[in-house]
Amino acid sequence: MHAVILSGGSGTRLWPLSREAYPKQFLALNTHESLLDETLQRACAVSGCSSLSVITNEAHRFIVAAHLQRYGQQAEAGRILLEPVGPVSYTHLTLPTN
């Protein structure tokens, strides 16, 4: 199984906690870890950390890469999929992954 994590959005609904440059998926709301970290942990438990991809936008690619590195994953091709068009396009879900 290959896990795909949706990590897009501009963070407008949780304002003032989240900002456009640092939206909700990077916030720690329930625990000391961010929502993305919690999701990465669940995905690693189900499909293994080496079998996952994260869909995000260009503005957040380096933050996502830093989160992946915490789990021993490099931001290699196919690991971070960038949304080519505005919010919630999910066009990358139709692309094949290895």
C-alpha atoms as a printed R data frame, in Angstrom:
   type eleno elety resid chain resno      x      y       z
1  ATOM     1    CA   MET     A     1  0.000  0.000   0.000
2  ATOM     2    CA   HIS     A     2  1.167  3.519  -0.791
3  ATOM     3    CA   ALA     A     3 -0.128  6.239   1.547
4  ATOM     4    CA   VAL     A     4 -0.870  9.685   0.105
5  ATOM     5    CA   ILE     A     5 -1.183 12.528   2.597
6  ATOM     6    CA   LEU     A     6 -3.016 15.698   1.594
7  ATOM     7    CA   SER     A     7 -1.183 18.657   3.116
8  ATOM     8    CA   GLY     A     8 -2.461 21.664   1.206
9  ATOM     9    CA   GLY     A     9 -4.444 24.662   2.225
10 ATOM    10    CA   SER     A    10 -3.742 28.210   3.185
11 ATOM    11    CA   GLY     A    11 -4.627 28.143   6.863
12 ATOM    12    CA   THR     A    12 -7.463 30.641   6.801
13 ATOM    13    CA   ARG     A    13 -9.988 28.727   8.916
14 ATOM    14    CA   LEU     A    14 -7.868 28.541  12.062
15 ATOM    15    CA   TRP     A    15 -6.731 32.143  11.946
16 ATOM    16    CA   PRO     A    16 -5.153 33.613  14.054
17 ATOM    17    CA   LEU     A    17 -3.376 30.367  15.028
18 ATOM    18    CA   SER     A    18 -2.513 29.539  11.443
19 ATOM    19    CA   ARG     A    19 -1.227 31.817   8.743
20 ATOM    20    CA   GLU     A    20 -0.857 31.522   4.989
21 ATOM    21    CA   ALA     A    21  2.848 30.784   5.391
22 ATOM    22    CA   TYR     A    22  2.257 28.333   8.263
23 ATOM    23    CA   PRO     A    23 -1.186 26.694   7.925
24 ATOM    24    CA   LYS     A    24 -2.959 24.288  10.261
25 ATOM    25    CA   GLN     A    25 -1.189 21.099   9.162
26 ATOM    26    CA   PHE     A    26  2.027 22.441  10.693
27 ATOM    27    CA   LEU     A    27  0.432 23.402  14.029
28 ATOM    28    CA   ALA     A    28  0.500 21.290  17.179
29 ATOM    29    CA   LEU     A    29 -3.118 21.324  18.330
30 ATOM    30    CA   ASN     A    30 -3.761 18.071  20.210
31 ATOM    31    CA   THR     A    31 -0.259 17.070  21.291
32 ATOM    32    CA   HIS     A    32  3.252 18.514  21.139
33 ATOM    33    CA   GLU     A    33  3.495 17.319  17.510
34 ATOM    34    CA   SER     A    34  2.054 18.968  14.424
35 ATOM    35    CA   LEU     A    35 -1.006 17.583  12.666
36 ATOM    36    CA   LEU     A    36  1.255 16.562   9.774
37 ATOM    37    CA   ASP     A    37  3.595 14.704  12.154
38 ATOM    38    CA   GLU     A    38  0.651 12.863  13.684
39 ATOM    39    CA   THR     A    39 -0.566 11.908  10.204
40 ATOM    40    CA   LEU     A    40  2.911 10.785   9.126
41 ATOM    41    CA   GLN     A    41  3.123  8.545  12.197
42 ATOM    42    CA   ARG     A    42 -0.205  6.898  11.363
43 ATOM    43    CA   ALA     A    43  0.766  6.448   7.703
44 ATOM    44    CA   CYS     A    44  4.121  4.920   8.656
45 ATOM    45    CA   ALA     A    45  2.362  2.485  10.979
46 ATOM    46    CA   VAL     A    46  0.018  1.345   8.198
47 ATOM    47    CA   SER     A    47  2.110  1.387   5.033
48 ATOM    48    CA   GLY     A    48  5.675  1.960   6.188
49 ATOM    49    CA   CYS     A    49  7.538  5.241   6.007
50 ATOM    50    CA   SER     A    50  9.186  4.333   2.719
51 ATOM    51    CA   SER     A    51  5.818  3.999   0.994
52 ATOM    52    CA   LEU     A    52  4.208  7.407   1.283
53 ATOM    53    CA   SER     A    53  3.842 10.688  -0.579
54 ATOM    54    CA   VAL     A    54  2.667 14.103   0.544
55 ATOM    55    CA   ILE     A    55  0.683 16.462  -1.681
56 ATOM    56    CA   THR     A    56  1.334 20.106  -0.866
57 ATOM    57    CA   ASN     A    57  1.903 23.413  -2.625
58 ATOM    58    CA   GLU     A    58  5.093 25.150  -3.676
59 ATOM    59    CA   ALA     A    59  5.065 27.513  -0.690
60 ATOM    60    CA   HIS     A    60  5.178 24.639   1.809
61 ATOM    61    CA   ARG     A    61  7.413 22.107   0.069
62 ATOM    62    CA   PHE     A    62 10.437 22.790   2.282
63 ATOM    63    CA   ILE     A    63  8.431 22.586   5.506
64 ATOM    64    CA   VAL     A    64  7.024 19.234   4.351
65 ATOM    65    CA   ALA     A    65 10.549 18.083   3.431
66 ATOM    66    CA   ALA     A    66 11.724 18.909   6.967
67 ATOM    67    CA   HIS     A    67  8.852 16.868   8.421
68 ATOM    68    CA   LEU     A    68  9.691 13.908   6.177
69 ATOM    69    CA   GLN     A    69 13.335 14.031   7.253
70 ATOM    70    CA   ARG     A    70 12.230 13.488  10.854
71 ATOM    71    CA   TYR     A    71 11.016 10.083   9.716
72 ATOM    72    CA   GLY     A    72 14.195  9.267   7.818
73 ATOM    73    CA   GLN     A    73 12.730 10.111   4.422
74 ATOM    74    CA   GLN     A    74 14.433 12.293   1.871
75 ATOM    75    CA   ALA     A    75 12.421 14.677  -0.269
76 ATOM    76    CA   GLU     A    76 13.106 12.651  -3.400
77 ATOM    77    CA   ALA     A    77 11.095 12.667  -6.609
78 ATOM    78    CA   GLY     A    78  7.624 11.303  -5.998
79 ATOM    79    CA   ARG     A    79  7.781 11.809  -2.241
80 ATOM    80    CA   ILE     A    80  6.504 15.410  -2.323
81 ATOM    81    CA   LEU     A    81  3.900 16.069  -4.994
82 ATOM    82    CA   LEU     A    82  3.212 19.728  -5.703
83 ATOM    83    CA   GLU     A    83 -0.294 20.922  -6.494
84 ATOM    84    CA   PRO     A    84 -0.095 22.718  -9.842
85 ATOM    85    CA   VAL     A    85 -3.330 24.657  -9.315
86 ATOM    86    CA   GLY     A    86 -4.989 26.389  -6.375
87 ATOM    87    CA   PRO     A    87 -6.521 24.839  -3.317
88 ATOM    88    CA   VAL     A    88 -7.649 21.246  -3.140
89 ATOM    89    CA   SER     A    89 -7.061 20.292  -6.757
90 ATOM    90    CA   TYR     A    90 -5.862 16.732  -5.986
91 ATOM    91    CA   THR     A    91 -4.706 16.374  -9.590
92 ATOM    92    CA   HIS     A    92 -1.660 14.421  -8.425
93 ATOM    93    CA   LEU     A    93 -3.863 11.588  -7.225
94 ATOM    94    CA   THR     A    94 -4.184 10.538 -10.853
95 ATOM    95    CA   LEU     A    95 -0.424 10.280 -11.390
96 ATOM    96    CA   PRO     A    96  1.297  6.900 -11.060
97 ATOM    97    CA   THR     A    97  3.794  6.452  -8.247
98 ATOM    98    CA   ASN     A    98  6.510  3.855  -7.821
